[in-house]
């Protein structure tokens, strides 16, 4: 049994007197069972997420999405490794959606994840492997639609980093009635006032309001916010390659109304430390300052990926043999795809724990449904005083 306490976030052996190797063997047998599917394994985790969302009680819940590469360069027995940038850059791509409280940034759960391999896409919401989609944003669009279909209760706001600055996908998400918040590129063009201009040029014309003070390396930093209505009129530029080997032509679309929120950090001398350009379809009833804070909460998913790769999990160092069943192809390397070692979002709010989340998975273990090992995510508490993150 691992007795390193709360500093180690990795899998713990159940304190039942049995050896850790026995638990590992039980898990292997469970995952090798052909009747066990990724979708079936995700049921307890999805139920725990629903429970956490209900307990949160907010009007909105943030659905933070991101991608993370899993390096399998030293795992030669894994036959479905995906080649990425070059011959030795091989592994998988983990595509995750993390639900986060819009009130305080506390993580609520990981209801769905996809795993892209050379053979296709494994998903925690499907029993079989699917063909690879044309782009990560197309995959994300399908995942967003699935999340909306779950009817969690509060409105979902999909928070995505700069790779989602794709006007074609923003139009698609708006047509589907989804709320989104993305970081935009400074050189993207929008219609502002009577003309079309770059976003960074629009930012220079806005009036800013001081919202809060944060600390950067022990120094006070001032957080200033500005916002303005803009319209996206530029054509979409798909990256898909046609049968002739060329990229598709730009696709015109209807004008898309959005709100531009500019978040700036200044030091004591008045120097600009960091700047973010945010585009959102969230209603005006949500203040620009709150929108900027929501984007700041996006960093929770970076902590989630770091936890999987370090902090006791060491995901990229897991050694497995050749695939013996479909469930192994998706689950034996990635804990977020099944509740057996799925990270429990049991972070607290200022010291108050979320026992309902942990009880849900512990109950599954007690009832013998699956060998669930409850984990604790260390370092996931949000602090309003913290280092700014540069683009």
XYZ file of C-alpha atoms in Angstrom:
391
model
C 0.000 0.000 0.000
C 1.259 3.477 -0.889
C 1.509 5.481 2.337
C 2.966 8.718 0.959
C -0.148 10.640 1.931
C -1.784 13.565 0.158
C 1.389 14.648 -1.674
C 1.161 11.655 -4.014
C -1.808 11.762 -6.368
C -1.239 8.410 -8.024
C -3.332 5.271 -7.736
C -3.610 3.868 -4.221
C -4.126 0.251 -3.290
C -7.359 -0.355 -1.450
C -6.603 -0.766 2.301
C -7.967 -4.307 2.520
C -4.788 -6.164 3.473
C -4.141 -7.564 0.003
C -0.956 -6.935 -1.955
C -0.787 -4.185 -4.548
C 0.062 -6.827 -7.169
C -3.262 -8.536 -6.460
C -5.127 -5.328 -7.200
C -3.127 -4.876 -10.408
C -3.983 -8.424 -11.491
C -7.665 -7.846 -10.719
C -7.637 -4.674 -12.781
C -5.957 -6.453 -15.703
C -8.575 -9.219 -15.673
C -11.354 -6.667 -15.473
C -10.080 -4.684 -18.460
C -9.370 -7.838 -20.481
C -13.027 -8.865 -20.171
C -14.585 -8.353 -23.648
C -17.905 -7.431 -22.019
C -16.306 -4.370 -20.443
C -16.528 -1.350 -22.751
C -15.262 2.243 -22.522
C -18.819 3.561 -22.497
C -19.842 1.219 -19.698
C -16.810 2.142 -17.637
C -17.577 5.839 -17.998
C -21.033 5.531 -16.423
C -19.892 5.995 -12.779
C -17.647 8.912 -13.715
C -20.447 10.613 -15.638
C -22.805 10.052 -12.708
C -20.265 11.559 -10.312
C -19.904 14.573 -12.606
C -23.673 15.090 -12.655
C -23.714 14.927 -8.881
C -20.958 17.522 -8.643
C -22.680 19.849 -11.132
C -25.912 19.656 -9.154
C -24.082 20.396 -5.909
C -22.354 23.374 -7.532
C -25.718 25.037 -8.148
C -24.475 27.712 -10.551
C -26.295 29.183 -13.530
C -23.368 28.308 -15.801
C -20.792 25.518 -15.896
C -17.574 25.812 -17.885
C -16.756 22.960 -20.270
C -13.013 23.402 -20.745
C -11.558 21.538 -23.728
C -7.955 20.892 -24.673
C -5.597 18.391 -26.276
C -2.454 16.783 -24.901
C 0.057 14.523 -26.587
C 1.112 11.363 -24.808
C 4.659 10.406 -25.765
C 4.960 6.674 -26.455
C 8.438 6.807 -27.999
C 9.757 4.206 -25.570
C 6.746 1.918 -25.856
C 7.618 -0.222 -28.883
C 5.035 -2.944 -28.131
C 2.193 -0.485 -28.635
C 1.196 -1.103 -32.237
C -1.288 1.755 -32.637
C 1.126 4.608 -31.976
C 0.349 7.731 -33.960
C 3.183 9.487 -35.792
C 2.900 13.222 -35.195
C 5.572 15.681 -36.346
C 8.429 13.301 -37.239
C 9.409 9.638 -37.195
C 10.369 9.499 -33.515
C 7.494 11.703 -32.326
C 4.983 8.911 -31.758
C 2.232 8.317 -29.247
C -1.423 9.161 -28.717
C -3.413 12.374 -28.518
C -5.660 12.703 -25.497
C -8.623 15.020 -26.084
C -10.402 15.946 -22.866
C -13.360 17.964 -21.630
C -13.232 19.095 -18.012
C -16.286 20.629 -16.340
C -15.337 23.518 -14.058
C -17.430 25.612 -11.684
C -18.131 29.062 -13.112
C -18.340 30.377 -9.552
C -14.886 29.572 -8.207
C -13.062 27.495 -10.818
C -13.299 24.232 -8.877
C -13.074 21.139 -11.151
C -16.302 19.141 -11.204
C -15.492 16.142 -13.353
C -14.199 14.773 -16.647
C -17.345 13.456 -18.355
C -15.820 12.584 -21.731
C -12.422 12.007 -23.305
C -11.230 10.850 -26.703
C -7.997 9.068 -27.509
C -6.612 9.419 -31.047
C -4.383 6.545 -32.176
C -3.089 5.397 -35.546
C -6.064 3.033 -35.802
C -8.747 5.608 -35.065
C -10.458 7.353 -32.171
C -11.439 5.660 -28.926
C -13.993 7.548 -26.868
C -15.377 7.170 -23.374
C -18.857 7.748 -24.848
C -18.675 4.940 -27.438
C -18.114 1.194 -27.271
C -16.154 0.847 -30.499
C -13.335 2.646 -32.247
C -14.272 5.359 -34.768
C -12.429 6.635 -37.841
C -10.266 9.684 -37.296
C -12.010 12.983 -38.009
C -10.449 15.533 -40.328
C -9.321 17.982 -37.635
C -9.185 18.321 -33.838
C -11.839 21.061 -33.972
C -14.197 18.757 -35.877
C -13.668 16.153 -33.159
C -14.265 18.811 -30.533
C -17.517 19.833 -32.232
C -18.811 16.279 -31.891
C -17.731 16.154 -28.249
C -19.442 19.497 -27.548
C -22.688 18.216 -29.077
C -22.489 15.103 -26.902
C -21.988 17.234 -23.788
C -25.013 19.370 -24.652
C -27.115 16.223 -25.045
C -26.331 15.178 -21.463
C -28.581 17.959 -20.068
C -26.488 18.697 -16.991
C -28.870 21.509 -16.003
C -26.809 24.722 -16.051
C -25.864 26.257 -19.385
C -22.516 25.021 -20.628
C -19.927 27.566 -21.724
C -17.277 25.879 -23.864
C -13.887 27.415 -23.048
C -11.099 26.749 -25.546
C -7.668 28.219 -26.152
C -6.397 29.969 -29.277
C -6.548 26.921 -31.564
C -10.352 27.423 -31.609
C -10.073 30.830 -33.321
C -11.766 29.326 -36.380
C -14.691 31.360 -37.666
C -16.170 28.363 -39.467
C -16.433 26.400 -36.230
C -17.641 29.439 -34.267
C -20.487 29.807 -36.764
C -21.296 26.114 -36.444
C -21.380 26.240 -32.642
C -23.577 29.347 -32.703
C -26.030 27.686 -35.105
C -26.191 24.741 -32.706
C -27.118 27.098 -29.861
C -23.886 26.559 -27.926
C -22.139 29.198 -25.813
C -18.403 29.545 -26.361
C -15.413 31.488 -25.060
C -12.184 31.323 -27.068
C -8.879 33.156 -27.061
C -8.423 34.930 -30.378
C -5.317 35.764 -32.360
C -4.313 39.409 -32.403
C -4.123 39.440 -36.192
C -7.655 38.084 -36.693
C -9.960 40.617 -38.328
C -13.378 41.707 -37.077
C -15.834 44.434 -37.970
C -15.779 47.133 -35.334
C -17.644 50.398 -35.709
C -17.773 51.299 -39.385
C -14.810 49.294 -40.590
C -12.867 46.054 -40.498
C -9.667 45.878 -38.489
C -7.379 43.548 -36.596
C -8.323 42.604 -33.061
C -5.119 44.008 -31.594
C -5.944 47.333 -33.297
C -9.429 47.304 -31.776
C -7.898 46.691 -28.341
C -5.895 49.908 -28.616
C -9.083 51.952 -29.060
C -10.941 50.644 -26.011
C -11.283 52.158 -22.556
C -10.098 49.920 -19.709
C -11.337 49.434 -16.164
C -9.195 48.207 -13.274
C -10.837 45.098 -11.845
C -8.462 43.463 -9.384
C -4.893 43.122 -8.172
C -2.897 39.897 -8.428
C 0.652 38.925 -7.513
C 3.362 38.023 -10.021
C 6.572 36.709 -8.425
C 5.722 38.618 -5.275
C 5.017 41.884 -7.085
C 1.557 43.469 -7.335
C 0.068 43.359 -10.832
C -3.032 45.286 -11.886
C -5.711 43.529 -13.933
C -7.512 45.773 -16.435
C -10.517 44.768 -18.569
C -12.200 46.233 -21.657
C -14.928 44.909 -23.954
C -16.734 45.829 -27.156
C -19.280 44.273 -29.540
C -17.747 43.041 -32.790
C -18.905 41.138 -35.862
C -16.979 38.337 -37.558
C -17.447 38.605 -41.319
C -14.339 36.899 -42.696
C -14.696 33.656 -44.643
C -13.743 30.359 -43.070
C -10.489 28.810 -44.261
C -10.749 25.033 -43.815
C -7.498 23.127 -43.483
C -8.963 20.081 -45.172
C -7.069 18.749 -48.184
C -9.150 17.937 -51.238
C -8.774 15.035 -53.651
C -6.470 17.173 -55.777
C -4.051 17.572 -52.873
C -4.904 21.222 -52.315
C -6.553 22.973 -49.406
C -10.213 23.791 -49.803
C -11.144 27.260 -50.879
C -12.346 29.828 -48.301
C -16.007 29.396 -47.364
C -18.074 32.593 -46.909
C -20.545 32.671 -44.040
C -23.135 34.816 -42.350
C -21.955 37.698 -40.121
C -21.419 36.444 -36.578
C -22.008 38.799 -33.659
C -19.688 38.330 -30.690
C -18.206 40.198 -27.770
C -14.515 41.030 -27.614
C -13.047 41.045 -24.102
C -9.470 42.254 -23.677
C -7.646 41.254 -20.486
C -4.438 43.108 -19.610
C -1.942 42.858 -16.760
C 0.259 45.849 -15.832
C 3.118 46.015 -13.336
C 3.803 48.837 -10.874
C 5.732 50.817 -13.492
C 2.813 50.673 -15.917
C 4.445 48.155 -18.253
C 2.208 45.650 -20.017
C 2.993 42.181 -18.610
C 0.443 40.075 -20.511
C -2.564 40.522 -22.766
C -5.350 38.195 -23.900
C -7.951 38.750 -26.625
C -11.143 36.817 -25.894
C -14.171 36.284 -28.131
C -17.413 35.003 -26.634
C -21.080 34.417 -27.379
C -21.994 34.584 -23.679
C -24.899 37.017 -23.027
C -24.200 40.595 -21.956
C -25.699 39.797 -18.553
C -22.348 38.190 -17.750
C -19.831 40.961 -17.104
C -16.600 41.255 -19.064
C -14.635 40.856 -15.835
C -16.348 37.547 -15.170
C -15.695 36.379 -18.729
C -11.986 37.134 -18.256
C -12.020 35.188 -14.996
C -13.681 32.249 -16.724
C -10.849 32.111 -19.221
C -8.428 32.147 -16.303
C -10.207 29.056 -14.943
C -9.267 27.308 -18.200
C -5.866 26.628 -16.675
C -7.415 23.838 -14.609
C -7.223 21.498 -17.599
C -3.493 22.168 -17.922
C -3.162 21.097 -14.283
C -5.228 18.019 -15.127
C -2.868 16.975 -17.936
C 0.164 17.684 -15.786
C -1.302 15.521 -13.048
C -1.744 12.616 -15.464
C 1.826 12.860 -16.742
C 3.475 13.644 -13.398
C 2.488 13.916 -9.723
C 2.315 10.179 -9.160
C 0.513 8.995 -12.310
C 3.502 9.143 -14.734
C 1.189 8.238 -17.597
C 3.867 8.241 -20.282
C 5.908 5.665 -18.352
C 3.136 3.097 -18.066
C 4.229 -0.136 -19.708
C 1.662 -2.423 -21.322
C 1.836 -5.404 -23.591
C 0.211 -5.888 -26.944
C -3.478 -5.167 -27.161
C -5.562 -8.180 -26.261
C -9.033 -6.644 -26.404
C -10.773 -3.468 -27.564
C -11.022 -2.087 -24.051
C -7.274 -2.397 -23.581
C -6.688 -0.313 -26.690
C -8.316 2.645 -25.004
C -8.114 2.086 -21.305
C -4.875 0.470 -20.265
C -2.849 3.599 -20.961
C -5.229 6.452 -20.155
C -6.851 6.704 -16.724
C -9.346 9.354 -17.756
C -11.104 6.859 -20.032
C -12.357 4.593 -17.281
C -13.401 5.004 -13.652
C -10.971 2.430 -12.301
C -8.191 5.006 -12.239
C -10.127 8.025 -13.442
C -8.970 11.151 -11.624
C -11.508 12.191 -9.034
C -12.249 15.877 -9.172
C -12.445 16.089 -5.413
C -10.704 19.421 -5.151
C -12.058 21.695 -2.485
C -13.303 25.249 -2.304
C -11.286 27.061 0.258
C -11.062 23.992 2.457
C -14.571 22.569 1.932
C -14.369 19.133 0.333
C -16.698 17.609 -2.224
C -17.519 14.298 -0.492
C -20.411 13.513 -2.824
C -18.030 13.094 -5.748
C -15.723 10.690 -3.963
C -18.621 8.763 -2.406
C -20.001 8.011 -5.868
C -16.923 6.085 -7.001
C -16.238 4.544 -3.611
C -19.791 3.195 -3.646
C -19.091 1.540 -7.008
C -16.138 -0.283 -5.462
C -18.122 -1.341 -2.390
C -20.856 -2.800 -4.580
C -18.331 -4.721 -6.653
C -19.265 -3.015 -9.904
C -15.659 -2.286 -10.856
C -12.306 -2.042 -9.072
C -12.453 1.707 -8.445
C -9.600 3.434 -6.687
C -10.549 6.920 -5.484
C -7.875 9.526 -6.130
C -7.366 13.047 -4.939
C -6.265 15.819 -7.239
C -3.566 17.754 -5.440
C -3.050 21.412 -6.201
C -6.338 21.988 -7.984
C -7.652 24.694 -5.690
C -7.989 27.969 -7.569
C -6.212 31.003 -6.180
C -7.069 34.532 -7.297
C -3.500 35.559 -6.429
C -1.204 33.708 -8.757
C 1.267 34.097 -11.594
C -0.050 35.388 -14.917
C 0.295 33.048 -17.858
C 1.739 34.398 -21.042
C 0.218 33.672 -24.460
